[in-house]
Amino acid sequence: MITTHQNGGTITVMLAARAINPLSRLFQRELGALIDKLEAQRTQLHGVIIGFHSEAADADHELEHLMALTTAQAGDCMHMLGAYNALLRRLETLGIPVIATLSGAVTGHALGLALACHRRISLEEATFSLPQVHLGMTPVAGEIARAARLAGLQAAMPLLLEGATLSAGQAQKAGLLHAVAGDEEHMAELVHHALEADMPALQPWDAKAWRLPGGELDSAPVLALLQVAPAMLRERTGGHAPAPEAILCAMVEGLQVDFDTALLIESRYFCQTAISPVARNLMRLSQIRCDLASPTAAAFAATLRQTYAGQTDALRAEGVSETLLRNAARAAGLPPPPAASPAAAPNADAPAPAPAFDDIRDRLLYALANATHAAVDAGDVDSDEADLVSVRLCGFPAHTGGAAHFVEYVGKDSFVKRSAALKMPPFLL
């Protein structure tokens, strides 16, 4: 997991990127032992170089652990994160330069640990991401606090709020990297020069004269950004994804306090989002393995699209306007309604007034859920595959867990009652 090699006054450390986990006691023990060793030898050392084995990560084990988190375990989660944050703070206050050398896909906790180093040098081909937001969670273990302080609020937003993947050039422009090398030999030269230059062995925010890049929170450009950012997030997510809003809160709140308090704030938002139903649903979907290009997937997707088109046409025939239909679909987290078929003209005998907004929204969702359960019952597709196909190929809202899981998301009893109220008898319940 962690190996070291000493050459004179320099220690080179190699970590298995996929093993880096703030909630792993095993990894914390190994990292703690490494830091104990570095602290014991710091008077004889003039630098530490940390590299990462960038083999493809298998996050299933970590996700299974996170999916099992409950509200009752939030205290234990906070304790584990506090212990991990303390380890990273010991690393960045070691008193000797710590340089991260980066290549390949540097993602998640590996990037988080690299941000705790005093200097980061990467190869041109490296990429950088914090994809936790795609799983309904906030980044954790200082990833928000450090990225925001290194890049500034606006420059850090794509990485944190969108889970964007940055190239080495983009990461350097954002302030997350100090140098980019064309090859391993060039990287070694840059590391050598950094150590010979007697670089400061502290993080920028630990220096007295530090100021937030891109402008302080009370500067005019940042204030203007903060006035529109929440509305922009809500517009993008439809209000169905709590993680981006939690990340924005952690960024802004964390920049108003000292660094250690910012880490505590970040940990609280992580625990809050990690135990949410949305995060569990997104993590579960990420673990489902099926061939989305298979004939079975294609046939089922066609059935759902036909169901969606049929329901939107039925609503049009009942006098629902296109604007109301689009807004209801958006509120449900569904894609825009397909174009009306010729038979979808308003019915002169349609009841007045048109259905209520909530009924329109729910009829779209419940029609797709019922069609999905009918297909599962007929053996056309299994429920896991149905969920993934409904989300990836048909735009069913991912935060619900998929069209088959939707019943569990709203609760079986609630689903039955609501289906009856909508005059849409549920399948198999």
CSV table of C-alpha atoms in Angstrom, one decimal:
chain,number,residue,atom,x,y,z
A,1,MET,CA,0.0,0.0,0.0
A,2,ILE,CA,2.8,2.4,1.0
A,3,THR,CA,6.5,1.9,0.2
A,4,THR,CA,9.5,4.1,0.8
A,5,HIS,CA,13.0,4.5,-0.5
A,6,GLN,CA,15.6,6.8,1.0
A,7,ASN,CA,18.4,8.4,-1.1
A,8,GLY,CA,20.5,10.6,1.1
A,9,GLY,CA,18.3,13.3,2.6
A,10,THR,CA,15.3,12.6,0.4
A,11,ILE,CA,12.7,9.9,0.9
A,12,THR,CA,10.6,8.8,-2.0
A,13,VAL,CA,7.1,7.5,-1.1
A,14,MET,CA,4.9,5.4,-3.4
A,15,LEU,CA,1.2,5.0,-2.5
A,16,ALA,CA,-1.4,2.7,-4.2
A,17,ALA,CA,-3.9,5.3,-5.3
A,18,ARG,CA,-6.9,3.0,-5.1
A,19,ALA,CA,-6.1,2.2,-1.4
A,20,ILE,CA,-6.3,5.9,-0.3
A,21,ASN,CA,-9.5,6.1,1.8
A,22,PRO,CA,-10.1,8.5,4.6
A,23,LEU,CA,-12.6,6.0,6.2
A,24,SER,CA,-10.2,3.1,6.1
A,25,ARG,CA,-8.6,2.3,9.4
A,26,LEU,CA,-6.0,0.2,7.6
A,27,PHE,CA,-4.9,3.1,5.4
A,28,GLN,CA,-4.9,5.5,8.3
A,29,ARG,CA,-2.6,3.2,10.2
A,30,GLU,CA,-0.2,2.9,7.3
A,31,LEU,CA,-0.2,6.7,6.6
A,32,GLY,CA,0.2,7.4,10.3
A,33,ALA,CA,3.2,5.1,10.4
A,34,LEU,CA,4.7,6.9,7.5
A,35,ILE,CA,4.3,10.3,9.0
A,36,ASP,CA,5.7,9.0,12.3
A,37,LYS,CA,8.8,7.9,10.4
A,38,LEU,CA,9.1,11.3,8.6
A,39,GLU,CA,8.7,13.2,11.8
A,40,ALA,CA,11.3,11.1,13.5
A,41,GLN,CA,13.8,11.8,10.7
A,42,ARG,CA,13.0,15.3,9.7
A,43,THR,CA,16.2,16.8,11.1
A,44,GLN,CA,18.1,14.6,8.6
A,45,LEU,CA,15.8,15.1,5.7
A,46,HIS,CA,15.6,17.9,3.2
A,47,GLY,CA,12.6,16.6,1.1
A,48,VAL,CA,9.9,14.1,0.7
A,49,ILE,CA,8.7,13.0,-2.8
A,50,ILE,CA,5.2,11.3,-3.0
A,51,GLY,CA,4.1,9.4,-6.1
A,52,PHE,CA,1.1,7.4,-6.8
A,53,HIS,CA,0.5,4.0,-8.4
A,54,SER,CA,-2.1,5.0,-10.9
A,55,GLU,CA,-3.6,1.6,-11.8
A,56,ALA,CA,-7.3,1.7,-12.4
A,57,ALA,CA,-9.2,1.9,-9.2
A,58,ASP,CA,-11.9,-0.4,-8.1
A,59,ALA,CA,-14.2,1.7,-5.9
A,60,ASP,CA,-16.8,-1.0,-5.3
A,61,HIS,CA,-15.6,-1.9,-1.9
A,62,GLU,CA,-15.5,1.7,-0.7
A,63,LEU,CA,-19.0,2.3,-2.2
A,64,GLU,CA,-20.4,-0.7,-0.4
A,65,HIS,CA,-19.1,0.7,2.8
A,66,LEU,CA,-20.5,4.1,2.1
A,67,MET,CA,-23.9,2.7,1.1
A,68,ALA,CA,-24.1,1.0,4.5
A,69,LEU,CA,-23.7,4.3,6.4
A,70,THR,CA,-26.6,5.2,8.6
A,71,THR,CA,-27.5,8.3,10.5
A,72,ALA,CA,-26.5,6.5,13.7
A,73,GLN,CA,-23.0,6.1,12.3
A,74,ALA,CA,-22.5,9.8,11.5
A,75,GLY,CA,-20.6,10.4,14.7
A,76,ASP,CA,-18.1,7.6,13.9
A,77,CYS,CA,-17.8,8.9,10.4
A,78,MET,CA,-16.9,12.4,11.8
A,79,HIS,CA,-14.4,10.8,14.1
A,80,MET,CA,-12.7,8.9,11.3
A,81,LEU,CA,-12.5,12.0,9.1
A,82,GLY,CA,-11.1,14.0,12.0
A,83,ALA,CA,-8.3,11.5,12.4
A,84,TYR,CA,-7.5,11.5,8.7
A,85,ASN,CA,-7.5,15.3,8.5
A,86,ALA,CA,-5.1,15.4,11.4
A,87,LEU,CA,-2.8,13.1,9.5
A,88,LEU,CA,-2.8,15.3,6.5
A,89,ARG,CA,-2.2,18.4,8.6
A,90,ARG,CA,0.8,16.6,10.2
A,91,LEU,CA,2.1,16.0,6.6
A,92,GLU,CA,1.7,19.6,5.5
A,93,THR,CA,3.2,21.0,8.7
A,94,LEU,CA,6.1,18.6,8.7
A,95,GLY,CA,8.6,21.4,8.3
A,96,ILE,CA,10.3,19.9,5.3
A,97,PRO,CA,9.2,20.2,1.6
A,98,VAL,CA,6.7,17.5,0.4
A,99,ILE,CA,6.4,17.2,-3.4
A,100,ALA,CA,3.8,15.2,-5.2
A,101,THR,CA,4.7,13.8,-8.6
A,102,LEU,CA,1.6,13.0,-10.6
A,103,SER,CA,0.7,11.1,-13.7
A,104,GLY,CA,-2.3,9.2,-15.2
A,105,ALA,CA,-5.7,9.8,-13.8
A,106,VAL,CA,-5.4,11.6,-10.4
A,107,THR,CA,-8.8,11.3,-9.0
A,108,GLY,CA,-10.8,11.5,-5.7
A,109,HIS,CA,-8.8,10.9,-2.5
A,110,ALA,CA,-5.5,10.6,-4.4
A,111,LEU,CA,-5.9,14.2,-5.6
A,112,GLY,CA,-7.0,15.1,-2.1
A,113,LEU,CA,-3.7,13.8,-0.6
A,114,ALA,CA,-1.7,15.5,-3.4
A,115,LEU,CA,-3.3,18.8,-2.5
A,116,ALA,CA,-1.9,18.4,1.1
A,117,CYS,CA,1.6,18.4,-0.4
A,118,HIS,CA,3.5,21.6,-0.6
A,119,ARG,CA,4.2,21.3,-4.4
A,120,ARG,CA,2.6,19.4,-7.2
A,121,ILE,CA,4.4,18.5,-10.4
A,122,SER,CA,2.7,16.4,-13.1
A,123,LEU,CA,3.2,15.0,-16.5
A,124,GLU,CA,1.4,16.6,-19.4
A,125,GLU,CA,-0.8,13.5,-19.9
A,126,ALA,CA,-2.2,13.6,-16.3
A,127,THR,CA,-5.8,14.4,-15.6
A,128,PHE,CA,-7.4,15.6,-12.4
A,129,SER,CA,-10.9,15.1,-11.0
A,130,LEU,CA,-13.0,15.0,-7.8
A,131,PRO,CA,-16.0,13.0,-9.1
A,132,GLN,CA,-17.8,12.5,-5.8
A,133,VAL,CA,-20.5,14.9,-6.7
A,134,HIS,CA,-21.6,12.5,-9.4
A,135,LEU,CA,-22.3,9.9,-6.7
A,136,GLY,CA,-24.4,12.4,-4.7
A,137,MET,CA,-21.7,13.2,-2.1
A,138,THR,CA,-19.4,16.1,-1.3
A,139,PRO,CA,-15.6,15.6,-1.6
A,140,VAL,CA,-14.0,15.2,1.8
A,141,ALA,CA,-10.8,15.1,3.7
A,142,GLY,CA,-9.8,18.7,2.8
A,143,GLU,CA,-10.4,18.4,-0.9
A,144,ILE,CA,-12.9,21.3,-0.8
A,145,ALA,CA,-11.0,23.4,1.6
A,146,ARG,CA,-7.6,23.0,-0.2
A,147,ALA,CA,-8.9,23.3,-3.7
A,148,ALA,CA,-10.9,26.4,-2.9
A,149,ARG,CA,-7.9,28.1,-1.2
A,150,LEU,CA,-5.5,27.1,-4.0
A,151,ALA,CA,-7.6,28.0,-7.0
A,152,GLY,CA,-10.1,30.6,-5.6
A,153,LEU,CA,-13.8,30.2,-5.5
A,154,GLN,CA,-14.7,30.6,-9.1
A,155,ALA,CA,-11.8,28.6,-10.6
A,156,ALA,CA,-12.5,25.7,-8.2
A,157,MET,CA,-16.2,25.4,-9.1
A,158,PRO,CA,-15.9,23.2,-12.2
A,159,LEU,CA,-13.7,20.7,-10.3
A,160,LEU,CA,-15.9,20.6,-7.2
A,161,LEU,CA,-19.4,21.4,-8.2
A,162,GLU,CA,-19.5,19.6,-11.6
A,163,GLY,CA,-16.9,16.9,-11.0
A,164,ALA,CA,-15.1,18.1,-14.2
A,165,THR,CA,-11.9,16.4,-15.3
A,166,LEU,CA,-9.1,18.9,-15.8
A,167,SER,CA,-6.1,18.5,-18.0
A,168,ALA,CA,-2.7,19.2,-16.5
A,169,GLY,CA,-2.7,22.6,-18.3
A,170,GLN,CA,-6.1,23.5,-16.9
A,171,ALA,CA,-5.1,22.4,-13.4
A,172,GLN,CA,-1.9,24.5,-13.5
A,173,LYS,CA,-3.9,27.5,-14.7
A,174,ALA,CA,-6.3,27.0,-11.9
A,175,GLY,CA,-3.4,27.0,-9.4
A,176,LEU,CA,-3.6,23.4,-8.4
A,177,LEU,CA,-0.3,22.5,-10.0
A,178,HIS,CA,3.1,24.2,-9.8
A,179,ALA,CA,4.7,22.7,-12.9
A,180,VAL,CA,4.0,20.4,-15.8
A,181,ALA,CA,6.7,18.1,-17.3
A,182,GLY,CA,6.9,16.6,-20.8
A,183,ASP,CA,8.3,13.3,-19.6
A,184,GLU,CA,9.7,11.5,-16.6
A,185,GLU,CA,13.2,12.9,-17.0
A,186,HIS,CA,11.9,16.5,-17.2
A,187,MET,CA,9.8,15.8,-14.1
A,188,ALA,CA,12.9,14.6,-12.2
A,189,GLU,CA,14.7,17.8,-13.1
A,190,LEU,CA,11.8,19.9,-11.9
A,191,VAL,CA,11.7,18.0,-8.6
A,192,HIS,CA,15.5,18.4,-8.2
A,193,HIS,CA,15.3,22.1,-8.9
A,194,ALA,CA,12.4,22.5,-6.4
A,195,LEU,CA,14.4,20.8,-3.6
A,196,GLU,CA,17.5,22.8,-4.4
A,197,ALA,CA,15.6,26.1,-4.4
A,198,ASP,CA,14.9,25.6,-0.7
A,199,MET,CA,11.1,26.0,-1.3
A,200,PRO,CA,8.9,27.0,1.7
A,201,ALA,CA,7.6,23.9,3.6
A,202,LEU,CA,4.2,25.3,4.3
A,203,GLN,CA,0.9,25.7,2.6
A,204,PRO,CA,-0.1,29.1,1.3
A,205,TRP,CA,-3.0,29.5,3.8
A,206,ASP,CA,-0.6,28.9,6.7
A,207,ALA,CA,1.4,32.0,5.7
A,208,LYS,CA,0.4,35.3,7.3
A,209,ALA,CA,0.3,37.2,4.1
A,210,TRP,CA,-2.0,34.7,2.2
A,211,ARG,CA,-4.9,36.1,0.3
A,212,LEU,CA,-7.6,34.1,-1.6
A,213,PRO,CA,-6.8,33.8,-5.3
A,214,GLY,CA,-9.4,35.4,-7.6
A,215,GLY,CA,-10.7,37.8,-4.9
A,216,GLU,CA,-11.9,37.6,-1.4
A,217,LEU,CA,-15.5,36.7,-0.6
A,218,ASP,CA,-16.4,40.3,-0.1
A,219,SER,CA,-14.9,41.5,-3.4
A,220,ALA,CA,-17.4,42.7,-6.0
A,221,PRO,CA,-16.8,39.9,-8.6
A,222,VAL,CA,-17.1,37.2,-6.0
A,223,LEU,CA,-20.2,38.7,-4.4
A,224,ALA,CA,-21.8,38.9,-7.8
A,225,LEU,CA,-20.9,35.3,-8.5
A,226,LEU,CA,-22.4,34.2,-5.1
A,227,GLN,CA,-25.6,36.0,-5.8
A,228,VAL,CA,-26.3,33.9,-8.9
A,229,ALA,CA,-24.5,30.6,-8.1
A,230,PRO,CA,-27.3,29.0,-6.1
A,231,ALA,CA,-30.0,29.8,-8.7
A,232,MET,CA,-27.7,28.5,-11.5
A,233,LEU,CA,-27.2,25.2,-9.5
A,234,ARG,CA,-30.9,24.8,-9.0
A,235,GLU,CA,-31.5,25.4,-12.7
A,236,ARG,CA,-28.9,22.8,-13.6
A,237,THR,CA,-30.0,20.1,-11.1
A,238,GLY,CA,-33.7,20.9,-10.9
A,239,GLY,CA,-33.4,20.8,-7.1
A,240,HIS,CA,-33.0,17.0,-7.2
A,241,ALA,CA,-29.2,16.9,-6.4
A,242,PRO,CA,-28.3,18.1,-2.9
A,243,ALA,CA,-24.5,17.5,-3.3
A,244,PRO,CA,-23.6,20.5,-5.5
A,245,GLU,CA,-25.5,22.9,-3.2
A,246,ALA,CA,-23.8,21.3,-0.1
A,247,ILE,CA,-20.4,21.7,-1.8
A,248,LEU,CA,-21.0,25.3,-2.5
A,249,CYS,CA,-22.0,25.9,1.1
A,250,ALA,CA,-18.9,24.1,2.3
A,251,MET,CA,-16.7,26.2,0.0
A,252,VAL,CA,-18.2,29.5,1.1
A,253,GLU,CA,-18.5,28.7,4.8
A,254,GLY,CA,-15.1,27.2,4.9
A,255,LEU,CA,-13.5,30.3,3.4
A,256,GLN,CA,-14.9,32.4,6.2
A,257,VAL,CA,-13.2,30.5,9.0
A,258,ASP,CA,-9.7,29.2,9.8
A,259,PHE,CA,-8.5,26.1,8.0
A,260,ASP,CA,-9.2,23.5,10.7
A,261,THR,CA,-12.7,24.7,11.1
A,262,ALA,CA,-13.1,24.5,7.3
A,263,LEU,CA,-12.2,20.9,7.5
A,264,LEU,CA,-14.8,20.3,10.2
A,265,ILE,CA,-17.5,22.0,8.1
A,266,GLU,CA,-16.5,19.9,5.1
A,267,SER,CA,-16.8,16.7,7.0
A,268,ARG,CA,-20.2,17.6,8.3
A,269,TYR,CA,-21.5,18.2,4.7
A,270,PHE,CA,-19.9,14.9,3.6
A,271,CYS,CA,-21.7,12.9,6.3
A,272,GLN,CA,-25.0,14.7,5.5
A,273,THR,CA,-24.9,13.9,1.8
A,274,ALA,CA,-23.3,10.4,2.1
A,275,ILE,CA,-26.2,9.0,4.2
A,276,SER,CA,-28.9,10.6,2.0
A,277,PRO,CA,-31.2,8.4,-0.2
A,278,VAL,CA,-30.0,10.2,-3.3
A,279,ALA,CA,-26.3,9.3,-2.7
A,280,ARG,CA,-27.3,5.6,-2.1
A,281,ASN,CA,-29.3,5.5,-5.3
A,282,LEU,CA,-26.5,7.1,-7.4
A,283,MET,CA,-23.9,4.8,-5.8
A,284,ARG,CA,-26.0,1.7,-6.5
A,285,LEU,CA,-26.5,2.8,-10.1
A,286,SER,CA,-22.8,3.2,-10.5
A,287,GLN,CA,-22.3,-0.5,-9.5
A,288,ILE,CA,-24.8,-2.0,-11.9
A,289,ARG,CA,-23.1,-3.8,-14.8
A,290,CYS,CA,-25.1,-4.3,-18.0
A,291,ASP,CA,-24.6,-3.9,-21.7
A,292,LEU,CA,-26.5,-0.8,-22.7
A,293,ALA,CA,-26.0,-1.6,-26.3
A,294,SER,CA,-27.6,-5.1,-26.1
A,295,PRO,CA,-30.9,-5.8,-28.0
A,296,THR,CA,-32.6,-6.3,-24.6
A,297,ALA,CA,-31.6,-2.8,-23.4
A,298,ALA,CA,-32.6,-1.3,-26.7
A,299,ALA,CA,-36.0,-3.0,-26.7
A,300,PHE,CA,-36.7,-1.9,-23.2
A,301,ALA,CA,-35.6,1.7,-23.8
A,302,ALA,CA,-37.9,1.8,-26.8
A,303,THR,CA,-40.8,0.6,-24.6
A,304,LEU,CA,-40.1,3.4,-22.1
A,305,ARG,CA,-39.8,6.0,-24.8
A,306,GLN,CA,-43.1,4.9,-26.3
A,307,THR,CA,-44.7,5.0,-22.8
A,308,TYR,CA,-43.4,8.5,-22.2
A,309,ALA,CA,-44.7,9.7,-25.6
A,310,GLY,CA,-48.1,8.1,-24.9
A,311,GLN,CA,-48.5,9.7,-21.6
A,312,THR,CA,-47.5,13.2,-22.8
A,313,ASP,CA,-49.9,12.8,-25.7
A,314,ALA,CA,-52.7,11.8,-23.3
A,315,LEU,CA,-52.0,14.9,-21.2
A,316,ARG,CA,-52.1,17.1,-24.3
A,317,ALA,CA,-55.4,15.6,-25.2
A,318,GLU,CA,-56.7,16.6,-21.7
A,319,GLY,CA,-55.8,20.2,-22.4
A,320,VAL,CA,-52.3,20.5,-20.8
A,321,SER,CA,-50.3,23.2,-22.5
A,322,GLU,CA,-46.8,22.6,-23.9
A,323,THR,CA,-45.3,25.0,-21.4
A,324,LEU,CA,-47.0,23.3,-18.4
A,325,LEU,CA,-46.0,19.9,-19.8
A,326,ARG,CA,-42.3,21.0,-20.2
A,327,ASN,CA,-42.3,22.5,-16.7
A,328,ALA,CA,-43.8,19.4,-15.1
A,329,ALA,CA,-41.3,17.1,-16.9
A,330,ARG,CA,-38.5,19.3,-15.6
A,331,ALA,CA,-39.8,19.2,-12.1
A,332,ALA,CA,-39.9,15.5,-12.3
A,333,GLY,CA,-36.3,15.3,-13.5
A,334,LEU,CA,-37.3,13.9,-16.9
A,335,PRO,CA,-36.1,15.0,-20.3
A,336,PRO,CA,-38.3,17.4,-22.4
A,337,PRO,CA,-41.5,15.8,-23.7
A,338,PRO,CA,-41.3,14.4,-27.2
A,339,ALA,CA,-43.1,16.2,-30.0
A,340,ALA,CA,-46.8,15.6,-30.1
A,341,SER,CA,-48.2,12.9,-32.4
A,342,PRO,CA,-50.9,13.9,-34.8
A,343,ALA,CA,-53.5,12.2,-32.6
A,344,ALA,CA,-52.5,14.3,-29.6
A,345,ALA,CA,-54.7,17.3,-30.4
A,346,PRO,CA,-56.7,18.6,-27.4
A,347,ASN,CA,-59.9,16.6,-26.9
A,348,ALA,CA,-63.0,18.9,-27.1
A,349,ASP,CA,-64.6,16.6,-24.5
A,350,ALA,CA,-61.6,16.8,-22.2
A,351,PRO,CA,-62.5,17.6,-18.5
A,352,ALA,CA,-62.0,21.1,-17.4
A,353,PRO,CA,-59.8,22.3,-15.9
A,354,ALA,CA,-56.7,20.5,-17.0
A,355,PRO,CA,-54.9,18.2,-14.5
A,356,ALA,CA,-53.0,19.9,-11.6
A,357,PHE,CA,-49.3,20.5,-12.0
A,358,ASP,CA,-48.4,17.8,-9.4
A,359,ASP,CA,-50.6,15.3,-11.1
A,360,ILE,CA,-49.0,16.0,-14.5
A,361,ARG,CA,-45.5,15.5,-13.0
A,362,ASP,CA,-46.4,12.3,-11.2
A,363,ARG,CA,-48.3,10.8,-14.1
A,364,LEU,CA,-45.1,11.0,-16.2
A,365,LEU,CA,-43.1,9.3,-13.5
A,366,TYR,CA,-45.7,6.7,-12.5
A,367,ALA,CA,-46.4,5.7,-16.1
A,368,LEU,CA,-42.7,4.9,-16.6
A,369,ALA,CA,-42.5,3.1,-13.3
A,370,ASN,CA,-45.5,1.0,-14.1
A,371,ALA,CA,-44.3,0.2,-17.6
A,372,THR,CA,-40.9,-0.9,-16.1
A,373,HIS,CA,-42.5,-3.2,-13.6
A,374,ALA,CA,-44.6,-4.7,-16.3
A,375,ALA,CA,-41.5,-5.5,-18.3
A,376,VAL,CA,-39.7,-6.9,-15.2
A,377,ASP,CA,-42.7,-9.1,-14.4
A,378,ALA,CA,-42.8,-10.4,-18.0
A,379,GLY,CA,-39.2,-11.4,-17.7
A,380,ASP,CA,-38.1,-9.0,-20.5
A,381,VAL,CA,-35.5,-7.3,-18.3
A,382,ASP,CA,-34.3,-7.6,-14.7
A,383,SER,CA,-34.8,-4.8,-12.2
A,384,ASP,CA,-31.2,-3.7,-12.0
A,385,GLU,CA,-30.8,-3.5,-15.8
A,386,ALA,CA,-34.2,-1.7,-16.0
A,387,ASP,CA,-33.0,0.9,-13.6
A,388,LEU,CA,-29.7,1.6,-15.5
A,389,VAL,CA,-31.4,1.6,-18.9
A,390,SER,CA,-34.2,3.9,-17.7
A,391,VAL,CA,-31.6,6.4,-16.4
A,392,ARG,CA,-28.8,6.2,-19.0
A,393,LEU,CA,-30.9,5.7,-22.1
A,394,CYS,CA,-34.3,7.3,-21.3
A,395,GLY,CA,-33.5,10.1,-18.8
A,396,PHE,CA,-35.4,8.8,-15.8
A,397,PRO,CA,-34.2,10.8,-12.8
A,398,ALA,CA,-31.1,9.2,-11.4
A,399,HIS,CA,-31.7,10.5,-7.9
A,400,THR,CA,-34.6,8.1,-7.6
A,401,GLY,CA,-32.5,5.1,-8.4
A,402,GLY,CA,-34.2,4.3,-11.7
A,403,ALA,CA,-37.7,3.4,-12.9
A,404,ALA,CA,-37.8,0.0,-11.1
A,405,HIS,CA,-36.3,1.4,-7.9
A,406,PHE,CA,-38.8,4.3,-8.0
A,407,VAL,CA,-41.3,2.3,-6.0
A,408,GLU,CA,-38.8,1.8,-3.2
A,409,TYR,CA,-37.8,5.5,-3.4
A,410,VAL,CA,-41.3,6.8,-2.7
A,411,GLY,CA,-42.3,3.8,-0.5
A,412,LYS,CA,-44.5,0.9,-1.6
A,413,ASP,CA,-47.6,2.1,0.3
A,414,SER,CA,-47.2,5.7,-1.0
A,415,PHE,CA,-46.8,4.4,-4.5
A,416,VAL,CA,-50.0,2.3,-4.3
A,417,LYS,CA,-52.0,5.2,-2.9
A,418,ARG,CA,-50.6,7.8,-5.4
A,419,SER,CA,-51.2,5.4,-8.3
A,420,ALA,CA,-54.8,5.0,-7.3
A,421,ALA,CA,-55.3,8.7,-6.9
A,422,LEU,CA,-53.9,9.2,-10.4
A,423,LYS,CA,-56.1,6.3,-11.7
A,424,MET,CA,-53.0,4.4,-12.7
A,425,PRO,CA,-53.2,1.0,-11.0
A,426,PRO,CA,-49.7,-0.1,-10.2
A,427,PHE,CA,-48.3,-3.4,-11.5
A,428,LEU,CA,-47.2,-6.2,-9.1
A,429,LEU,CA,-48.0,-4.4,-5.9
